[in-house]
GROMACS .gro file of C-alpha atoms in nm:
model
  392
    1MET     CA    1  -1.682   1.103  -0.454
    2SER     CA    2  -1.789   0.865  -0.800
    3THR     CA    3  -1.766   1.036  -1.115
    4ASP     CA    4  -2.008   0.752  -1.181
    5THR     CA    5  -2.245   0.702  -1.508
    6PRO     CA    6  -2.647   0.623  -1.310
    7GLY     CA    7  -2.839   0.394  -1.456
    8ILE     CA    8  -2.548   0.106  -1.523
    9ASP     CA    9  -2.577  -0.171  -1.311
   10PRO     CA   10  -2.347  -0.512  -1.540
   11LEU     CA   11  -2.616  -0.771  -1.295
   12GLU     CA   12  -2.935  -0.592  -1.409
   13ALA     CA   13  -3.018  -0.839  -1.623
   14LEU     CA   14  -2.938  -1.174  -1.317
   15ARG     CA   15  -3.041  -1.003  -1.032
   16ALA     CA   16  -3.401  -1.240  -0.845
   17PRO     CA   17  -3.583  -1.141  -0.544
   18ARG     CA   18  -3.439  -1.368  -0.340
   19ASP     CA   19  -3.002  -1.278  -0.391
   20PRO     CA   20  -2.860  -1.089  -0.133
   21ALA     CA   21  -2.844  -0.748  -0.080
   22CYS     CA   22  -2.514  -0.797  -0.114
   23ASP     CA   23  -2.272  -0.859  -0.389
   24VAL     CA   24  -1.994  -0.856  -0.303
   25PHE     CA   25  -1.813  -0.841   0.109
   26LEU     CA   26  -1.481  -0.819   0.241
   27THR     CA   27  -1.315  -0.690   0.526
   28GLY     CA   28  -0.964  -0.563   0.630
   29PRO     CA   29  -0.796  -0.270   0.756
   30VAL     CA   30  -0.879   0.116   0.665
   31PHE     CA   31  -0.610   0.339   0.594
   32LEU     CA   32  -0.547   0.726   0.498
   33ASP     CA   33  -0.355   0.774   0.238
   34ILE     CA   34  -0.156   1.025   0.153
   35ILE     CA   35   0.084   1.016  -0.233
   36PHE     CA   36   0.282   1.246  -0.341
   37THR     CA   37   0.369   1.193  -0.740
   38GLY     CA   38   0.563   1.383  -0.977
   39LEU     CA   39   0.917   1.282  -0.796
   40ASP     CA   40   1.198   1.278  -1.089
   41SER     CA   41   1.353   1.029  -0.799
   42ALA     CA   42   1.368   0.861  -0.499
   43PRO     CA   43   1.444   1.137  -0.228
   44VAL     CA   44   1.808   1.176  -0.068
   45ARG     CA   45   1.879   1.149   0.248
   46GLY     CA   46   1.953   1.528   0.387
   47THR     CA   47   1.787   1.668   0.091
   48GLU     CA   48   1.415   1.816   0.059
   49SER     CA   49   1.267   1.707  -0.219
   50TRP     CA   50   0.903   1.842  -0.359
   51ALA     CA   51   0.644   1.711  -0.564
   52ARG     CA   52   0.420   1.829  -0.861
   53GLY     CA   53   0.150   1.588  -0.781
   54MET     CA   54  -0.054   1.467  -0.386
   55GLY     CA   55  -0.318   1.316  -0.303
   56SER     CA   56  -0.529   1.201  -0.005
   57SER     CA   57  -0.801   0.917   0.025
   58PRO     CA   58  -0.941   0.576   0.218
   59GLY     CA   59  -0.623   0.375   0.161
   60GLY     CA   60  -0.591  -0.032   0.215
   61VAL     CA   61  -0.915  -0.274   0.174
   62ALA     CA   62  -1.120   0.119   0.077
   63ASN     CA   63  -0.958   0.045  -0.234
   64MET     CA   64  -1.102  -0.247  -0.390
   65ALA     CA   65  -1.454  -0.100  -0.130
   66THR     CA   66  -1.431   0.151  -0.376
   67ALA     CA   67  -1.379   0.004  -0.759
   68LEU     CA   68  -1.594  -0.206  -0.659
   69ALA     CA   69  -1.936   0.006  -0.566
   70ARG     CA   70  -1.800   0.239  -0.847
   71LEU     CA   71  -1.899  -0.032  -1.103
   72GLY     CA   72  -2.232  -0.051  -1.016
   73LEU     CA   73  -2.177  -0.378  -0.740
   74HIS     CA   74  -2.379  -0.392  -0.361
   75THR     CA   75  -2.039  -0.356  -0.178
   76SER     CA   76  -2.025  -0.475   0.205
   77LEU     CA   77  -1.701  -0.315   0.394
   78ALA     CA   78  -1.652  -0.503   0.747
   79ALA     CA   79  -1.389  -0.247   0.887
   80ALA     CA   80  -1.184  -0.077   1.224
   81PHE     CA   81  -1.278   0.341   1.193
   82GLY     CA   82  -1.037   0.566   1.429
   83ASP     CA   83  -1.243   0.853   1.600
   84ASP     CA   84  -1.027   1.084   1.445
   85HIS     CA   85  -0.999   1.357   1.132
   86TYR     CA   86  -0.873   1.096   0.953
   87GLY     CA   87  -1.130   0.808   1.084
   88GLU     CA   88  -1.436   1.094   0.975
   89TYR     CA   89  -1.291   1.161   0.639
   90CYS     CA   90  -1.282   0.797   0.597
   91TRP     CA   91  -1.598   0.682   0.697
   92ASP     CA   92  -1.761   0.953   0.557
   93ALA     CA   93  -1.527   0.907   0.168
   94LEU     CA   94  -1.739   0.578   0.177
   95GLU     CA   95  -2.046   0.588   0.289
   96GLN     CA   96  -2.129   0.924   0.203
   97GLY     CA   97  -1.934   0.903  -0.085
   98GLU     CA   98  -1.959   0.604  -0.276
   99GLY     CA   99  -2.215   0.447  -0.116
  100ILE     CA  100  -2.070   0.173   0.024
  101ASP     CA  101  -2.272  -0.067   0.342
  102LEU     CA  102  -2.022  -0.004   0.656
  103SER     CA  103  -2.326  -0.128   0.861
  104MET     CA  104  -2.102  -0.418   0.975
  105SER     CA  105  -1.805  -0.159   1.092
  106HIS     CA  106  -1.696   0.029   1.383
  107THR     CA  107  -1.606   0.303   1.557
  108VAL     CA  108  -1.311   0.275   1.766
  109PRO     CA  109  -1.291   0.532   2.080
  110GLY     CA  110  -0.923   0.697   2.134
  111TRP     CA  111  -0.740   0.465   1.891
  112HIS     CA  112  -0.640   0.665   1.570
  113SER     CA  113  -0.627   0.592   1.197
  114PRO     CA  114  -0.371   0.377   0.998
  115VAL     CA  115  -0.147   0.619   0.756
  116THR     CA  116   0.049   0.547   0.454
  117VAL     CA  117   0.221   0.816   0.291
  118SER     CA  118   0.318   0.733  -0.104
  119MET     CA  119   0.548   0.781  -0.319
  120ALA     CA  120   0.553   0.803  -0.695
  121TYR     CA  121   0.882   0.812  -0.909
  122GLU     CA  122   1.024   0.664  -1.187
  123GLY     CA  123   0.687   0.405  -1.211
  124GLU     CA  124   0.738   0.264  -0.949
  125ARG     CA  125   0.641   0.384  -0.583
  126THR     CA  126   0.777   0.361  -0.225
  127MET     CA  127   0.547   0.381   0.114
  128VAL     CA  128   0.617   0.467   0.543
  129SER     CA  129   0.350   0.354   0.662
  130HIS     CA  130   0.289   0.428   1.092
  131GLY     CA  131  -0.052   0.208   1.228
  132HIS     CA  132  -0.155   0.017   1.581
  133GLU     CA  133  -0.385  -0.322   1.624
  134ALA     CA  134  -0.688  -0.151   1.727
  135PRO     CA  135  -0.821  -0.288   2.049
  136ALA     CA  136  -1.085  -0.563   2.130
  137PRO     CA  137  -1.410  -0.551   2.128
  138ALA     CA  138  -1.598  -0.353   2.398
  139PRO     CA  139  -1.848  -0.517   2.541
  140GLY     CA  140  -2.242  -0.414   2.381
  141ALA     CA  141  -2.020  -0.282   2.074
  142GLY     CA  142  -2.275  -0.243   1.797
  143THR     CA  143  -2.180  -0.238   1.398
  144GLY     CA  144  -2.266   0.015   1.149
  145SER     CA  145  -2.186   0.323   1.394
  146ARG     CA  146  -1.867   0.528   1.570
  147ALA     CA  147  -1.815   0.331   1.896
  148GLY     CA  148  -1.686   0.034   1.989
  149ALA     CA  149  -1.447  -0.209   1.784
  150ALA     CA  150  -1.406  -0.417   1.522
  151TRP     CA  151  -1.069  -0.645   1.548
  152THR     CA  152  -0.829  -0.785   1.717
  153GLY     CA  153  -0.491  -0.916   1.569
  154THR     CA  154  -0.206  -0.781   1.330
  155SER     CA  155  -0.034  -0.873   0.989
  156THR     CA  156   0.233  -0.743   0.838
  157GLY     CA  157   0.410  -0.681   0.430
  158THR     CA  158   0.241  -0.531   0.115
  159THR     CA  159   0.053  -0.703  -0.172
  160GLU     CA  160   0.137  -0.627  -0.442
  161THR     CA  161  -0.118  -0.319  -0.583
  162GLY     CA  162   0.112  -0.125  -0.308
  163THR     CA  163  -0.113  -0.118  -0.114
  164SER     CA  164   0.001  -0.161   0.304
  165THR     CA  165  -0.113  -0.437   0.570
  166ALA     CA  166   0.076  -0.308   0.875
  167ALA     CA  167  -0.134  -0.233   1.134
  168ALA     CA  168  -0.499  -0.413   1.265
  169ALA     CA  169  -0.561  -0.757   1.082
  170PRO     CA  170  -0.876  -0.850   1.057
  171VAL     CA  171  -1.035  -1.129   1.320
  172PHE     CA  172  -1.407  -1.143   1.193
  173PRO     CA  173  -1.612  -1.132   1.581
  174GLN     CA  174  -1.938  -1.318   1.398
  175CYS     CA  175  -2.176  -1.373   1.064
  176PRO     CA  176  -2.025  -1.224   0.715
  177PRO     CA  177  -2.336  -1.103   0.548
  178ARG     CA  178  -2.470  -1.321   0.278
  179ALA     CA  179  -2.335  -1.219  -0.024
  180ARG     CA  180  -2.267  -1.346  -0.396
  181ALA     CA  181  -1.900  -1.326  -0.341
  182ALA     CA  182  -1.659  -1.232  -0.148
  183ILE     CA  183  -1.256  -1.091  -0.189
  184ALA     CA  184  -1.033  -1.294   0.131
  185SER     CA  185  -0.666  -1.141   0.231
  186LEU     CA  186  -0.513  -1.472   0.205
  187ALA     CA  187  -0.160  -1.512   0.426
  188PRO     CA  188   0.037  -1.794   0.533
  189GLY     CA  189  -0.046  -1.936   0.779
  190ARG     CA  190  -0.332  -1.762   0.858
  191SER     CA  191  -0.717  -1.909   0.786
  192GLU     CA  192  -1.008  -1.675   0.909
  193PRO     CA  193  -1.301  -1.846   0.964
  194TRP     CA  194  -1.581  -1.588   0.787
  195VAL     CA  195  -1.451  -1.720   0.460
  196ALA     CA  196  -1.562  -2.069   0.497
  197THR     CA  197  -1.873  -1.897   0.598
  198ALA     CA  198  -1.968  -1.663   0.317
  199ALA     CA  199  -1.808  -2.001   0.119
  200ARG     CA  200  -2.108  -2.165   0.240
  201ASP     CA  201  -2.364  -1.997   0.210
  202GLY     CA  202  -2.281  -1.925  -0.157
  203ALA     CA  203  -2.051  -1.679  -0.223
  204LEU     CA  204  -1.782  -1.712  -0.467
  205VAL     CA  205  -1.510  -1.655  -0.285
  206PHE     CA  206  -1.190  -1.464  -0.481
  207GLY     CA  207  -0.871  -1.526  -0.326
  208ASP     CA  208  -0.539  -1.278  -0.295
  209VAL     CA  209  -0.234  -1.268  -0.217
  210GLY     CA  210   0.083  -1.151  -0.063
  211TRP     CA  211   0.497  -1.139  -0.093
  212ASP     CA  212   0.553  -1.502   0.179
  213GLU     CA  213   0.801  -1.253   0.406
  214THR     CA  214   0.836  -1.644   0.554
  215GLY     CA  215   0.956  -1.775   0.174
  216ARG     CA  216   0.813  -2.061   0.173
  217TRP     CA  217   0.603  -1.992  -0.075
  218ASP     CA  218   0.398  -2.315   0.030
  219LEU     CA  219  -0.012  -2.332  -0.086
  220ASP     CA  220  -0.077  -2.520   0.160
  221ALA     CA  221  -0.003  -2.299   0.457
  222LEU     CA  222  -0.289  -2.102   0.253
  223PRO     CA  223  -0.563  -2.291   0.393
  224ASP     CA  224  -0.875  -2.060   0.305
  225LEU     CA  225  -0.762  -2.115  -0.041
  226ALA     CA  226  -0.994  -2.479  -0.016
  227HIS     CA  227  -1.265  -2.242  -0.027
  228CYS     CA  228  -1.164  -1.989  -0.306
  229GLU     CA  229  -1.348  -2.050  -0.665
  230ALA     CA  230  -1.076  -1.777  -0.779
  231PHE     CA  231  -0.665  -1.733  -0.746
  232LEU     CA  232  -0.572  -1.374  -0.852
  233PRO     CA  233  -0.135  -1.366  -0.806
  234ASN     CA  234   0.103  -1.130  -0.986
  235ALA     CA  235   0.315  -1.332  -1.208
  236GLU     CA  236   0.661  -1.343  -0.966
  237GLU     CA  237   0.452  -1.502  -0.622
  238ALA     CA  238   0.215  -1.743  -0.877
  239MET     CA  239   0.636  -1.894  -1.022
  240ARG     CA  240   0.731  -1.881  -0.671
  241TYR     CA  241   0.431  -2.042  -0.509
  242THR     CA  242   0.433  -2.359  -0.836
  243ARG     CA  243   0.781  -2.355  -0.873
  244THR     CA  244   0.786  -2.292  -1.246
  245ASP     CA  245   0.934  -2.041  -1.433
  246CYS     CA  246   0.684  -1.935  -1.666
  247PRO     CA  247   0.379  -1.699  -1.602
  248ARG     CA  248   0.176  -1.920  -1.807
  249ALA     CA  249   0.270  -2.249  -1.663
  250ALA     CA  250   0.237  -2.137  -1.356
  251ALA     CA  251  -0.178  -2.038  -1.397
  252HIS     CA  252  -0.196  -2.367  -1.570
  253ALA     CA  253  -0.033  -2.546  -1.227
  254LEU     CA  254  -0.252  -2.305  -0.972
  255ALA     CA  255  -0.544  -2.458  -1.182
  256GLU     CA  256  -0.519  -2.790  -1.053
  257ARG     CA  257  -0.574  -2.655  -0.739
  258VAL     CA  258  -0.804  -2.414  -0.724
  259PRO     CA  259  -1.185  -2.295  -1.061
  260LEU     CA  260  -0.988  -2.043  -1.115
  261ALA     CA  261  -0.637  -1.923  -1.195
  262VAL     CA  262  -0.524  -1.570  -1.265
  263VAL     CA  263  -0.215  -1.503  -1.297
  264THR     CA  264  -0.137  -1.071  -1.376
  265LEU     CA  265   0.142  -1.003  -1.541
  266GLY     CA  266   0.264  -0.680  -1.579
  267ALA     CA  267   0.327  -0.502  -1.836
  268GLU     CA  268   0.233  -0.830  -2.107
  269GLY     CA  269  -0.137  -0.768  -1.999
  270ALA     CA  270  -0.301  -1.109  -1.765
  271TYR     CA  271  -0.329  -1.545  -1.833
  272ALA     CA  272  -0.608  -1.764  -1.700
  273VAL     CA  273  -0.700  -2.089  -1.642
  274ASP     CA  274  -1.064  -2.223  -1.601
  275GLY     CA  275  -0.964  -2.540  -1.408
  276ARG     CA  276  -1.282  -2.641  -1.448
  277THR     CA  277  -1.281  -2.638  -1.853
  278GLY     CA  278  -0.997  -2.614  -1.962
  279THR     CA  279  -1.003  -2.303  -2.126
  280ALA     CA  280  -0.711  -2.026  -2.106
  281ALA     CA  281  -0.753  -1.652  -2.173
  282ALA     CA  282  -0.455  -1.392  -2.254
  283VAL     CA  283  -0.514  -1.046  -2.289
  284PRO     CA  284  -0.229  -0.783  -2.346
  285ALA     CA  285  -0.257  -0.509  -2.122
  286ILE     CA  286  -0.311  -0.121  -2.229
  287GLU     CA  287  -0.051   0.136  -2.285
  288VAL     CA  288  -0.096   0.440  -2.080
  289GLU     CA  289   0.102   0.681  -1.891
  290ALA     CA  290   0.133   0.553  -1.564
  291LEU     CA  291   0.144   0.848  -1.290
  292ASP     CA  292   0.047   0.616  -0.986
  293PRO     CA  293   0.032   0.291  -1.016
  294THR     CA  294  -0.130   0.263  -0.585
  295GLY     CA  295  -0.419   0.080  -0.604
  296ALA     CA  296  -0.451  -0.120  -0.998
  297GLY     CA  297  -0.403  -0.420  -0.879
  298ASP     CA  298  -0.715  -0.399  -0.597
  299VAL     CA  299  -0.911  -0.239  -0.953
  300PHE     CA  300  -0.779  -0.523  -1.190
  301VAL     CA  301  -0.997  -0.804  -0.900
  302ALA     CA  302  -1.294  -0.555  -0.856
  303GLY     CA  303  -1.254  -0.553  -1.218
  304PHE     CA  304  -1.228  -0.883  -1.255
  305VAL     CA  305  -1.494  -0.964  -1.024
  306THR     CA  306  -1.776  -0.803  -1.210
  307GLY     CA  307  -1.742  -0.944  -1.492
  308THR     CA  308  -1.708  -1.306  -1.306
  309LEU     CA  309  -2.117  -1.209  -1.140
  310ALA     CA  310  -2.145  -1.113  -1.414
  311ASP     CA  311  -2.107  -1.433  -1.605
  312TRP     CA  312  -1.886  -1.301  -1.872
  313PRO     CA  313  -1.708  -1.542  -2.105
  314LEU     CA  314  -1.323  -1.539  -1.950
  315ALA     CA  315  -1.123  -1.334  -2.200
  316ASP     CA  316  -1.420  -1.051  -2.116
  317ARG     CA  317  -1.334  -1.040  -1.798
  318LEU     CA  318  -0.972  -0.994  -1.776
  319ALA     CA  319  -0.987  -0.801  -2.062
  320PHE     CA  320  -1.200  -0.480  -1.827
  321ALA     CA  321  -0.993  -0.628  -1.573
  322GLY     CA  322  -0.652  -0.470  -1.719
  323LEU     CA  323  -0.883  -0.164  -1.874
  324THR     CA  324  -0.985  -0.092  -1.573
  325ALA     CA  325  -0.687  -0.106  -1.437
  326ALA     CA  326  -0.496   0.090  -1.693
  327LEU     CA  327  -0.751   0.400  -1.605
  328SER     CA  328  -0.637   0.379  -1.254
  329VAL     CA  329  -0.302   0.451  -1.272
  330GLN     CA  330  -0.397   0.752  -1.494
  331GLU     CA  331  -0.516   0.942  -1.197
  332PHE     CA  332  -0.379   1.042  -0.790
  333GLY     CA  333  -0.393   0.706  -0.550
  334GLY     CA  334  -0.564   0.403  -0.504
  335SER     CA  335  -0.961   0.492  -0.429
  336LEU     CA  336  -1.022   0.789  -0.633
  337SER     CA  337  -0.873   0.712  -0.946
  338ALA     CA  338  -1.095   0.342  -0.911
  339PRO     CA  339  -1.322   0.430  -1.281
  340GLY     CA  340  -1.624   0.387  -1.316
  341TRP     CA  341  -1.853   0.372  -1.568
  342ALA     CA  342  -1.866   0.728  -1.692
  343GLU     CA  343  -1.488   0.732  -1.674
  344ILE     CA  344  -1.507   0.402  -1.893
  345ALA     CA  345  -1.745   0.487  -2.148
  346ALA     CA  346  -1.550   0.811  -2.246
  347TRP     CA  347  -1.323   0.599  -2.292
  348TRP     CA  348  -1.421   0.348  -2.560
  349GLN     CA  349  -1.641   0.700  -2.709
  350LEU     CA  350  -1.222   0.848  -2.784
  351ILE     CA  351  -1.021   0.531  -2.847
  352ARG     CA  352  -1.281   0.455  -3.152
  353THR     CA  353  -1.236   0.799  -3.273
  354CYS     CA  354  -0.796   0.739  -3.312
  355ASP     CA  355  -0.671   0.729  -3.613
  356ARG     CA  356  -0.430   0.503  -3.579
  357GLN     CA  357  -0.638   0.254  -3.358
  358ASP     CA  358  -0.558  -0.084  -3.479
  359PRO     CA  359  -0.903  -0.197  -3.602
  360ALA     CA  360  -0.828  -0.607  -3.412
  361ALA     CA  361  -0.744  -0.412  -3.125
  362LEU     CA  362  -1.085  -0.235  -3.090
  363GLU     CA  363  -1.255  -0.542  -3.105
  364ARG     CA  364  -1.117  -0.728  -2.822
  365TYR     CA  365  -1.340  -0.458  -2.612
  366ALA     CA  366  -1.639  -0.458  -2.821
  367PHE     CA  367  -1.817  -0.612  -2.562
  368LEU     CA  368  -1.865  -0.294  -2.377
  369ASP     CA  369  -2.131  -0.224  -2.698
  370ASP     CA  370  -2.372  -0.386  -2.496
  371LEU     CA  371  -2.294  -0.225  -2.117
  372LEU     CA  372  -2.281   0.114  -2.182
  373PRO     CA  373  -2.468   0.455  -2.320
  374ALA     CA  374  -2.419   0.563  -2.695
  375THR     CA  375  -2.323   0.910  -2.562
  376ALA     CA  376  -2.027   0.948  -2.285
  377ARG     CA  377  -1.953   1.257  -2.152
  378ALA     CA  378  -1.579   1.417  -2.325
  379TRP     CA  379  -1.244   1.270  -2.261
  380PRO     CA  380  -1.089   1.319  -1.945
  381LEU     CA  381  -1.321   1.317  -1.732
  382ARG     CA  382  -1.333   1.541  -1.372
  383ARG     CA  383  -1.194   1.324  -1.092
  384ALA     CA  384  -1.259   1.412  -0.736
  385VAL     CA  385  -1.043   1.657  -0.588
  386PRO     CA  386  -0.775   1.480  -0.376
  387THR     CA  387  -0.758   1.675  -0.055
  388ILE     CA  388  -0.919   1.685   0.340
  389GLY     CA  389  -1.172   1.891   0.434
  390PHE     CA  390  -1.242   2.197   0.224
  391ARG     CA  391  -1.467   2.437   0.395
  392GLN     CA  392  -1.838   2.485   0.220
   0.00000   0.00000   0.00000
């Protein structure tokens, strides 16, 4: 359940009567994520390891959908859900807990939910996933209900954020809703017709990408990149796709192919280039003690999309995206850890009272003053309980 500050709408000043009801549309597989943290080392063959922390939450595309919703964006998700308890839990957590629109989602009778177990240790994580392709849609299957299937097709691999894609990959069966923005997961050799439709209908398409298992690293093999407003690879992916040895050079090369190139640099922050104006921006990362990095890249994208739709300057978008990602890694799980405005406000109130803070570094986040309430709850805030099915 989100601990969001009520009433904060980052797009409030920009909304008009004829605007789309949906701010962001996205689609993809939803996993049940089970996360173990506090492991001293990787599991050793033939032994039992005990974790000091554990969390459970909707994962996969749900990480990004939750991050967007907690930042106040009206979010529509199209996904297939199993009709097992895992699927029911994920549906309820997203629809009732986070206010995400699932009217274009389906529950598939007899299909069990994909599951990922993630183990976090030494600043990284190792994952084991299991799932099967969802069956083809049943004739007359409705949407937004617990009946019928949504997807055909498969995909394998793992994104930079640790989101497993080793289950049903969506082939969108109908037109997406009219939206301000859409987020597309690009894959070599795959084109999803809904992406072009969304772009034609006025949505800004943000493309993320995973590791290229083919080893070709060919931008021409990403046909939906042509419809993207922004492309957000990590440093390694950006350099491989552009045949460069510097992430910043890679960002400039990508800006020749897409209007906005954003390259995440891990502990060094992020770098972006606006191909239309030639403007570049670099923002350092915030130093935090990471508990679980699962979903941090999804949260970064959500923060950047929020700033873009709110028409903030490029450097502010990068700073905000980096801040939300930094806050997320201090908590369990992908969707559970996504910060809302309450967490952001509490952090901003706390950080300005720390004696050793560099005033120049704080100035980087001064734009938050116009967004956040004058008073905020004390840091840290209590997050949702990371388990399934406590009885009332």
